[in-house]
Structures are given as structure tokens and as C-alpha cells.
Short mmCIF file of C-alpha atoms in Angstrom, two decimals:
data_model
loop_
_atom_site.label_atom_id
_atom_site.label_comp_id
_atom_site.label_asym_id
_atom_site.label_seq_id
_atom_site.Cartn_x
_atom_site.Cartn_y
_atom_site.Cartn_z
CA MET A 1 0.00 0.00 0.00
CA ASP A 2 2.88 2.39 0.80
CA ASP A 3 4.27 1.86 -2.70
CA LYS A 4 0.86 2.64 -4.20
CA LEU A 5 0.57 5.81 -2.08
CA SER A 6 4.02 6.94 -3.18
CA LEU A 7 3.13 6.32 -6.81
CA TRP A 8 -0.19 8.13 -6.35
CA ASN A 9 1.53 11.14 -4.76
CA ALA A 10 4.11 11.28 -7.55
CA GLU A 11 1.49 11.06 -10.30
CA THR A 12 -0.73 13.64 -8.57
CA ALA A 13 2.22 16.02 -8.31
CA TRP A 14 3.00 15.53 -11.99
CA TRP A 15 -0.55 16.20 -13.14
CA THR A 16 -0.87 19.17 -10.74
CA GLY A 17 2.35 20.63 -12.12
CA LEU A 18 1.05 20.23 -15.66
CA LEU A 19 -2.20 21.94 -14.74
CA GLN A 20 -0.42 24.81 -12.96
CA THR A 21 1.87 25.30 -15.94
CA THR A 22 -1.12 25.38 -18.28
CA ILE A 23 -2.92 27.97 -16.10
CA TYR A 24 0.24 30.09 -15.78
CA PHE A 25 0.79 30.31 -19.53
CA GLU A 26 -2.91 30.93 -20.04
CA ARG A 27 -2.81 33.88 -17.65
CA GLU A 28 0.29 35.30 -19.32
CA GLU A 29 -1.35 34.94 -22.71
CA THR A 30 -4.52 36.59 -21.38
CA LYS A 31 -2.48 39.59 -20.14
CA LYS A 32 -0.86 39.94 -23.56
CA MET A 33 -4.25 39.69 -25.27
CA ALA A 34 -5.70 42.28 -22.89
CA ALA A 35 -2.87 44.70 -23.61
CA LYS A 36 -3.29 44.26 -27.36
CA SER A 37 -7.05 44.66 -26.96
CA GLU A 38 -6.62 47.98 -25.14
CA LYS A 39 -4.39 49.29 -27.88
CA LYS A 40 -6.86 48.22 -30.55
CA LYS A 41 -9.75 49.67 -28.54
CA SER A 42 -8.01 53.01 -28.24
CA ALA A 43 -7.20 53.09 -31.94
CA PHE A 44 -10.72 51.96 -32.84
CA ASN A 45 -12.37 54.66 -30.70
CA LYS A 46 -10.25 57.33 -32.33
CA LYS A 47 -11.24 56.19 -35.81
CA SER A 48 -14.90 55.25 -35.17
CA PRO A 49 -16.35 56.88 -32.06
CA GLY A 50 -19.58 55.18 -30.84
CA ALA A 51 -19.15 52.04 -33.00
CA LYS A 52 -19.55 48.57 -31.42
CA ARG A 53 -16.39 46.47 -30.94
CA SER A 54 -16.33 42.72 -31.48
CA LYS A 55 -15.76 40.41 -28.47
CA GLY A 56 -12.28 39.04 -27.85
CA THR A 57 -11.15 35.47 -27.39
CA ALA A 58 -10.69 35.48 -23.62
CA GLY A 59 -13.95 33.59 -23.11
CA SER A 60 -13.03 30.85 -25.53
CA ARG A 61 -9.57 30.53 -24.01
CA SER A 62 -11.07 30.25 -20.54
CA ALA A 63 -13.26 27.46 -21.87
CA VAL A 64 -10.13 25.62 -23.07
CA VAL A 65 -8.62 25.87 -19.59
CA GLY A 66 -11.84 24.49 -18.14
CA VAL A 67 -11.64 21.50 -20.47
CA VAL A 68 -8.02 20.87 -19.49
CA ILE A 69 -8.96 20.97 -15.78
CA ALA A 70 -11.82 18.52 -16.38
CA VAL A 71 -9.61 16.12 -18.34
CA VAL A 72 -6.89 16.16 -15.67
CA GLY A 73 -9.50 15.55 -12.99
CA LEU A 74 -10.91 12.54 -14.85
CA LEU A 75 -7.43 11.11 -15.41
CA LEU A 76 -6.68 11.38 -11.70
CA VAL A 77 -9.93 9.62 -10.85
CA PHE A 78 -9.23 6.76 -13.28
CA GLU A 79 -5.67 6.46 -11.98
CA ALA A 80 -6.93 6.25 -8.39
CA ILE A 81 -9.38 3.49 -9.36
CA SER A 82 -6.60 1.59 -11.10
CA LEU A 83 -4.14 1.90 -8.22
CA PHE A 84 -6.40 1.23 -5.28
CA LYS A 85 -8.88 -1.30 -6.63
CA THR A 86 -8.98 -4.57 -4.70
CA PRO A 87 -6.77 -7.16 -6.45
CA GLU A 88 -8.46 -10.31 -7.75
CA VAL A 89 -8.17 -13.13 -5.25
CA GLU A 90 -6.41 -16.19 -6.68
CA LYS A 91 -8.89 -19.04 -6.98
CA ALA A 92 -7.46 -22.25 -5.56
CA ILE A 93 -8.60 -25.73 -6.52
CA LEU A 94 -7.55 -28.12 -3.78
CA ALA A 95 -6.54 -31.36 -5.45
CA GLN A 96 -6.25 -34.67 -3.63
CA VAL A 97 -2.70 -36.00 -3.93
CA ILE A 98 -2.99 -39.77 -4.18
CA GLY A 99 0.65 -40.53 -4.94
CA GLN A 100 4.04 -39.31 -6.02
CA PHE A 101 7.31 -41.04 -6.84
CA SER A 102 10.77 -40.60 -8.30
CA GLY A 103 13.47 -42.96 -9.48
CA THR A 104 16.08 -42.00 -6.92
CA GLU A 105 15.50 -45.00 -4.66
CA GLN A 106 14.59 -47.40 -7.47
CA ALA A 107 16.49 -49.54 -9.97
CA CYS A 108 15.94 -47.04 -12.79
CA GLY A 109 17.82 -44.33 -10.93
CA LYS A 110 17.16 -40.62 -11.17
CA PHE A 111 15.29 -39.56 -14.30
CA GLY A 112 14.61 -36.30 -16.11
CA ALA A 113 10.95 -36.65 -17.09
CA TRP A 114 9.56 -34.68 -20.00
CA ASP A 115 6.10 -36.18 -20.54
CA VAL A 116 3.83 -38.86 -19.12
CA THR A 117 1.00 -41.09 -20.28
CA THR A 118 -1.22 -43.77 -18.84
CA VAL A 119 -0.92 -47.27 -20.30
CA GLY A 120 -4.33 -48.80 -19.79
CA ASN A 121 -5.52 -48.17 -16.25
CA GLU A 122 -2.69 -49.92 -14.44
CA LYS A 123 0.59 -48.55 -15.79
CA ILE A 124 2.35 -45.25 -16.34
CA ALA A 125 5.03 -44.47 -18.92
CA ILE A 126 7.32 -41.44 -19.03
CA THR A 127 9.89 -40.09 -21.45
CA ASP A 128 13.17 -39.82 -19.57
CA GLN A 129 14.64 -37.14 -21.81
CA GLN A 130 17.75 -36.78 -19.71
CA ASN A 131 18.84 -40.40 -20.22
CA GLY A 132 17.14 -41.20 -23.54
CA ARG A 133 14.77 -43.81 -22.12
CA ILE A 134 11.13 -44.78 -21.83
CA LEU A 135 10.37 -45.80 -18.25
CA PHE A 136 7.40 -47.85 -17.06
CA PHE A 137 5.86 -47.86 -13.57
CA ASP A 138 2.74 -49.29 -11.99
CA ARG A 139 0.08 -47.07 -10.45
CA THR A 140 1.78 -47.22 -7.05
CA GLY A 141 4.96 -45.77 -8.55
CA LYS A 142 6.93 -49.01 -8.55
CA PHE A 143 9.49 -49.17 -11.36
CA LEU A 144 8.76 -51.95 -13.86
CA LYS A 145 11.16 -51.62 -16.78
CA ALA A 146 13.12 -49.29 -19.05
CA TRP A 147 13.52 -49.23 -22.79
CA GLY A 148 16.15 -47.50 -24.89
CA LYS A 149 19.22 -45.44 -24.18
CA LYS A 150 20.96 -42.32 -25.47
CA GLY A 151 22.41 -42.76 -28.93
CA GLU A 152 21.90 -42.90 -32.68
CA GLY A 153 20.95 -46.57 -33.14
CA ALA A 154 17.59 -48.09 -34.00
CA THR A 155 16.68 -48.67 -30.36
CA GLU A 156 18.55 -45.62 -29.09
CA LEU A 157 17.03 -42.20 -28.54
CA LYS A 158 18.30 -38.65 -28.88
CA GLU A 159 15.57 -36.62 -27.19
CA PRO A 160 12.36 -38.52 -26.39
CA SER A 161 9.69 -35.90 -25.78
CA GLY A 162 5.90 -36.21 -26.08
CA ILE A 163 4.30 -39.57 -25.30
CA THR A 164 0.81 -41.07 -25.60
CA SER A 165 -0.82 -44.51 -25.86
CA ASP A 166 -3.77 -46.33 -27.39
CA PRO A 167 -6.41 -48.66 -25.89
CA LYS A 168 -4.32 -51.70 -26.91
CA GLY A 169 -1.54 -50.61 -24.58
CA ILE A 170 0.85 -49.52 -27.33
CA VAL A 171 2.93 -46.52 -26.34
CA TYR A 172 3.79 -43.89 -28.95
CA PHE A 173 6.45 -41.26 -28.46
CA VAL A 174 8.21 -38.66 -30.57
CA ASP A 175 11.97 -38.20 -30.61
CA ALA A 176 12.56 -34.51 -31.30
CA TRP A 177 15.98 -34.81 -32.92
CA LYS A 178 15.49 -38.11 -34.69
CA SER A 179 12.26 -36.59 -36.08
CA THR A 180 10.48 -39.89 -35.61
CA VAL A 181 7.36 -41.25 -33.94
CA MET A 182 7.83 -44.76 -32.57
CA GLY A 183 5.32 -47.33 -31.30
CA LEU A 184 6.28 -49.77 -28.54
CA ASP A 185 4.13 -52.69 -27.40
CA SER A 186 4.00 -54.39 -24.00
CA LYS A 187 6.71 -56.87 -25.06
CA ASP A 188 9.09 -54.02 -25.96
CA LYS A 189 8.67 -54.68 -29.65
CA ILE A 190 8.75 -51.69 -31.98
CA THR A 191 5.41 -51.87 -33.75
CA LEU A 192 5.65 -48.67 -35.75
CA THR A 193 8.19 -46.14 -36.97
CA VAL A 194 6.87 -42.96 -38.53
CA PRO A 195 9.58 -40.81 -40.08
CA LEU A 196 8.76 -37.11 -39.92
CA THR A 197 10.58 -36.01 -43.05
CA HIS A 198 8.31 -33.32 -44.52
CA GLY A 199 10.00 -30.21 -43.19
CA PHE A 200 9.75 -31.06 -39.48
CA TYR A 201 12.15 -29.43 -37.06
CA GLY A 202 12.38 -30.45 -33.42
CA PRO A 203 8.84 -31.87 -32.98
CA ARG A 204 8.11 -32.26 -29.26
CA GLY A 205 4.42 -33.11 -28.90
CA VAL A 206 2.38 -36.07 -30.09
CA ALA A 207 -1.26 -37.16 -29.80
CA PHE A 208 -3.09 -40.08 -31.40
CA ASP A 209 -6.80 -40.36 -32.23
CA GLY A 210 -6.71 -44.02 -33.23
CA SER A 211 -6.12 -43.27 -36.89
CA TYR A 212 -3.78 -40.30 -37.19
CA PHE A 213 -0.97 -38.74 -35.23
CA TYR A 214 -1.01 -35.05 -34.38
CA ILE A 215 2.42 -33.51 -34.07
CA ALA A 216 3.37 -30.27 -32.32
CA ASP A 217 6.24 -29.32 -34.62
CA THR A 218 7.93 -26.82 -32.37
CA GLY A 219 10.57 -25.49 -34.75
CA THR A 220 8.22 -24.78 -37.65
CA HIS A 221 5.42 -23.34 -35.46
CA ARG A 222 2.73 -25.68 -36.72
CA VAL A 223 0.54 -28.67 -35.91
CA ALA A 224 0.65 -31.48 -38.45
CA LYS A 225 -1.80 -34.36 -38.90
CA VAL A 226 0.22 -37.37 -39.99
CA SER A 227 -0.80 -40.84 -41.15
CA PRO A 228 0.93 -43.97 -39.75
CA GLN A 229 2.79 -44.11 -43.06
CA GLY A 230 4.28 -40.64 -42.47
CA GLU A 231 2.09 -38.70 -44.91
CA VAL A 232 1.16 -35.18 -43.77
CA VAL A 233 -2.56 -35.01 -44.51
CA ALA A 234 -3.14 -31.58 -42.92
CA SER A 235 -1.13 -28.81 -41.33
CA TRP A 236 -2.12 -25.76 -39.30
CA GLY A 237 -0.10 -22.80 -38.18
CA GLY A 238 1.36 -21.64 -41.47
CA GLY A 239 4.91 -22.77 -40.83
CA LYS A 240 5.94 -19.40 -39.36
CA MET A 241 5.54 -17.93 -35.92
CA GLY A 242 2.56 -15.69 -35.15
CA SER A 243 0.09 -14.76 -32.44
CA GLY A 244 -3.18 -14.54 -34.37
CA LYS A 245 -5.88 -17.14 -34.87
CA ASN A 246 -4.45 -20.41 -36.21
CA GLU A 247 -0.95 -19.00 -35.70
CA LEU A 248 1.53 -20.58 -33.31
CA ASN A 249 4.84 -19.76 -31.69
CA ASN A 250 6.88 -22.78 -30.59
CA PRO A 251 4.02 -25.19 -29.81
CA ARG A 252 5.31 -27.64 -27.21
CA SER A 253 2.54 -30.18 -26.77
CA LEU A 254 -1.04 -31.04 -27.71
CA LYS A 255 -3.98 -33.27 -26.90
CA VAL A 256 -7.01 -34.49 -28.87
CA ASP A 257 -10.36 -35.03 -27.11
CA GLY A 258 -13.09 -37.57 -27.85
CA LYS A 259 -14.73 -35.20 -30.33
CA GLY A 260 -11.52 -34.71 -32.29
CA ASN A 261 -10.86 -31.18 -31.04
CA ILE A 262 -7.18 -30.28 -30.79
CA TYR A 263 -5.74 -28.48 -27.76
CA VAL A 264 -2.33 -26.92 -28.41
CA ALA A 265 0.16 -25.68 -25.81
CA ASP A 266 1.12 -22.51 -27.70
CA PHE A 267 4.28 -21.97 -25.67
CA GLU A 268 5.65 -18.55 -26.61
CA ASN A 269 2.16 -17.06 -26.95
CA SER A 270 1.38 -18.06 -23.34
CA ARG A 271 -1.93 -19.60 -24.31
CA VAL A 272 -3.83 -22.74 -25.18
CA GLN A 273 -5.28 -22.66 -28.67
CA VAL A 274 -8.27 -24.91 -29.40
CA LEU A 275 -9.00 -26.10 -32.94
CA ASP A 276 -11.84 -28.24 -34.25
CA PRO A 277 -11.13 -31.55 -36.07
CA SER A 278 -10.71 -29.71 -39.38
CA GLY A 279 -8.23 -27.27 -37.84
CA LYS A 280 -10.66 -24.38 -37.63
CA PHE A 281 -10.00 -21.96 -34.79
CA ILE A 282 -12.40 -22.31 -31.83
CA LEU A 283 -10.84 -20.23 -29.07
CA ALA A 284 -7.59 -19.11 -27.45
CA ILE A 285 -7.12 -19.25 -23.70
CA LYS A 286 -4.61 -16.84 -22.17
CA ALA A 287 -2.74 -18.63 -19.39
CA GLY A 288 -0.58 -15.79 -18.10
CA ASN A 289 2.76 -17.44 -18.87
CA LYS A 290 4.39 -19.83 -21.31
CA VAL A 291 2.33 -23.01 -21.58
CA THR A 292 4.39 -26.20 -21.39
CA ASP A 293 1.63 -28.78 -21.63
CA VAL A 294 -2.14 -29.13 -21.85
CA ALA A 295 -4.69 -31.76 -20.86
CA VAL A 296 -8.47 -32.02 -21.07
CA ASP A 297 -10.77 -34.18 -18.95
CA ASN A 298 -14.10 -35.84 -19.74
CA ALA A 299 -15.99 -32.81 -18.41
CA GLY A 300 -14.18 -30.59 -20.92
CA ARG A 301 -12.04 -28.84 -18.31
CA ILE A 302 -8.73 -27.68 -19.74
CA PHE A 303 -5.50 -27.92 -17.72
CA ALA A 304 -2.53 -25.72 -18.65
CA SER A 305 0.89 -26.11 -17.03
CA SER A 306 3.71 -23.58 -17.10
CA MET A 307 7.28 -24.27 -16.01
CA ASP A 308 8.04 -20.55 -16.26
CA GLY A 309 4.93 -19.55 -14.32
CA ASN A 310 5.16 -22.42 -11.82
CA PHE A 311 1.47 -23.26 -12.06
CA VAL A 312 -1.18 -25.61 -13.31
CA LYS A 313 -4.32 -23.63 -14.13
CA VAL A 314 -7.78 -24.96 -14.90
CA PHE A 315 -10.25 -23.49 -17.40
CA GLY A 316 -13.78 -24.36 -18.41
CA PRO A 317 -14.72 -25.66 -21.88
CA ASP A 318 -15.53 -22.04 -22.81
CA GLY A 319 -12.05 -20.90 -21.78
CA LYS A 320 -13.21 -19.22 -18.57
CA TYR A 321 -10.69 -19.38 -15.76
CA ILE A 322 -11.71 -21.71 -12.92
CA GLY A 323 -8.68 -21.76 -10.66
CA GLN A 324 -5.14 -22.91 -9.92
CA LEU A 325 -4.21 -26.32 -8.58
CA LYS A 326 -2.92 -26.57 -5.02
CA ASP A 327 -2.73 -29.46 -2.57
CA SER A 328 -5.11 -29.94 0.36
CA LYS A 329 -3.01 -27.58 2.48
CA GLY A 330 -3.16 -24.82 -0.10
CA SER A 331 0.41 -25.26 -1.32
CA ASP A 332 1.36 -25.18 -5.00
CA ALA A 333 4.80 -26.79 -4.45
CA LEU A 334 3.87 -30.00 -6.31
CA PHE A 335 2.51 -28.08 -9.29
CA ARG A 336 5.60 -26.05 -10.11
CA SER A 337 7.86 -26.90 -13.04
CA VAL A 338 5.31 -29.31 -14.55
CA SER A 339 6.50 -30.32 -18.01
CA GLY A 340 4.00 -33.06 -18.86
CA MET A 341 0.39 -33.99 -18.04
CA SER A 342 -1.99 -36.82 -18.83
CA LEU A 343 -5.29 -38.18 -17.53
CA THR A 344 -5.94 -41.82 -16.70
CA PRO A 345 -9.23 -43.51 -17.76
CA ASP A 346 -10.51 -43.13 -14.19
CA GLY A 347 -9.76 -39.41 -14.10
CA VAL A 348 -6.46 -39.21 -12.23
CA LEU A 349 -4.23 -36.36 -13.41
CA LEU A 350 -0.60 -37.41 -13.91
CA LEU A 351 2.09 -34.73 -13.73
CA THR A 352 5.83 -34.83 -14.42
CA ALA A 353 8.13 -32.30 -12.80
CA ASN A 354 11.84 -32.89 -13.28
CA ASP A 355 12.64 -36.11 -11.35
CA GLN A 356 9.20 -36.95 -10.02
CA VAL A 357 5.70 -37.98 -11.04
CA VAL A 358 2.68 -36.73 -9.10
CA MET A 359 -0.83 -38.24 -9.21
CA VAL A 360 -3.84 -36.15 -8.14
CA ARG A 361 -7.62 -36.14 -8.28
CA VAL A 362 -9.15 -32.80 -9.17
CA PRO A 363 -12.61 -32.07 -7.68
#
């Protein structure tokens, strides 16, 4: 409050000084006009005694000063409203934390998680970007197995990023710098390799609707719809960065809902952009900071995480802000630095933050 009062006093002094300066120069100008008027009056009376003299401009100039005073007064009122209005209270959504785990005390060792997905209703898979692996855990957080390692080979990974799965339990992930989507079944067999060779650059997000893959191609600022054979059947975003409708700036992740709508984490634009199945713009949701990942539940609620903003925010299907996730004690510690999110079939929200996975139920 003291800072606001100081700012208010400084701004009031500035506007008062401006007003005083305006009045001073107006008075000086009025004196000059009066002197000139007297001279003209004297000369006029000598030439045309008894004739009527036209009115001067003092009245109109006084009116100008009145307008200036009124404008300054209004500006001060608006400034006071802006400075001293009651700030909006942050809306907290108290989520139930049902589990959290890391790899530190497990056979997999410490991991650097980028994204997470549910595999059926019993397993969880993450992309361990730090070590070039896909890690599998059960729902209690117990480590099950790892696949892959850092490298250039067929079963080696450069930068595993976005990850998703299908109802058959096949896990799909995108390797940003191998520009490839890979499918991995429960027996660790590679079931699919989709080369992203049509102008992709550093793709980091992947979603699957059962027929097509949707790729957040970060480096080319677009979303591409790709067939399992690698054919780009549609593309949105224009291939160059932008902040308008259907324009993107470093999209980091995306999800597709049951209706085929596409939810894009439009990273540099600090928003979630929602497109219909044909790629037509539906709405843009301003999140307040760079959006790292996005998720959507069966009720249509949209979750947006921000590693820069240290939050997970929740919005309604219409984009209206609902609140920010916190634990039952009102702390947001578990929801900072969230890089990846996914929802299980039974509605549990999975979150990855550096070297841990958190599982919560959102009321």
C-alpha cells in the first residue's frame, strides 16, 4: 500500500504541475491579449467613435482551460481506481494428492521426465529425456522396466519428448531430434516407426486419435496431422511464428479429445489454442505465462501447465478461468515446473516435474 501511495503522490504532483503550468501560460497569454485589446480599442475609438467592438477570445480561451482541468481531474480519478482497486483473489482448486514417486531409490535411478501417459488403467510411462529412455511404472509408482538409451541406433534415442498410448496398450512417443514417432508394445517390440521427413524441425508433442498422429512441430510453429505411413494429410499454423488465430509460436505439446478437437500448448504465446477436427479456430485461452503442456478431462475442463509460471491452471470448456491447482493444504509446491500432463481412464491427473511424477484427483 505504501508503494501505491508513493506512486499516487508522484502522479498527482506531476498532473498538478502540468495543470499549474497550463494555467500560468494561459494567464500570461490573457495579459498579452488584454494589452493588445486595449491598444486596438483606443485606436478603434479614435477612428470610429460610438461604434460597437467585437468580443475578444478570452472567453473561448477560458473554456479551453476548463476542459483541461476537467480532463486532468478525470485522469486522476481513473488512476486512483486503477491503483487502489482490490486485487483479484487467486482461486485455488484443492486437489487430492494420491501418490508421487521418483526414481532416486529405485532400480531405474534418477530420471529427467519430459512427458507422461497412462498405459491402460494400471501402468504409467514417461519419457526420460535426460537419459534417452522410456520408463514404465505401476500405479503405485513401482518401477517396472526401461527401454532405450541415449544414442543414434535403431533402439537408441536422442531426445524422447511427447508420449501417448492407445487402448491396446501400445505406447507412442516422438523423438525430437530423430524426427520420428515410434510405437512400442507391452513386449518391448517396436510396432511402428513414422519418419517425420516433410519439413519437421524439433517436434516435441504427439497425440493419437486411433487413426492419425497429431504432431506439435515446435521449430516450424505448426501442428501437423500425420498418417501412420508418415504422410502429412493436414497442417495448421502456417509454418511461421505468429500470435493470431491459427498462428503458433513454438508449440510444445497437444492433446485431442473424444470429439476430435485439438488443444495446443502454444508456448511462446502463453496460451492454449483450441482447434476443431478440421483445424478451424475455436478459441484461445490466455494462461498468463508460457504453456508447457495441456490436458483435457471428460468434463471438458482444460488444464494448462507452465514451467516458467510455476502453475497448473484450470479453465472451463468455454475458456473461462476456474482456478489454480494446489494441494489440500493450499500449497502449490507440487505443481511447479510441470512439463507433462496426462489423464488416466478413471480421471487421475498425472504430472511430471523434473525427477518426479505426481498423481492427483481434481474435484
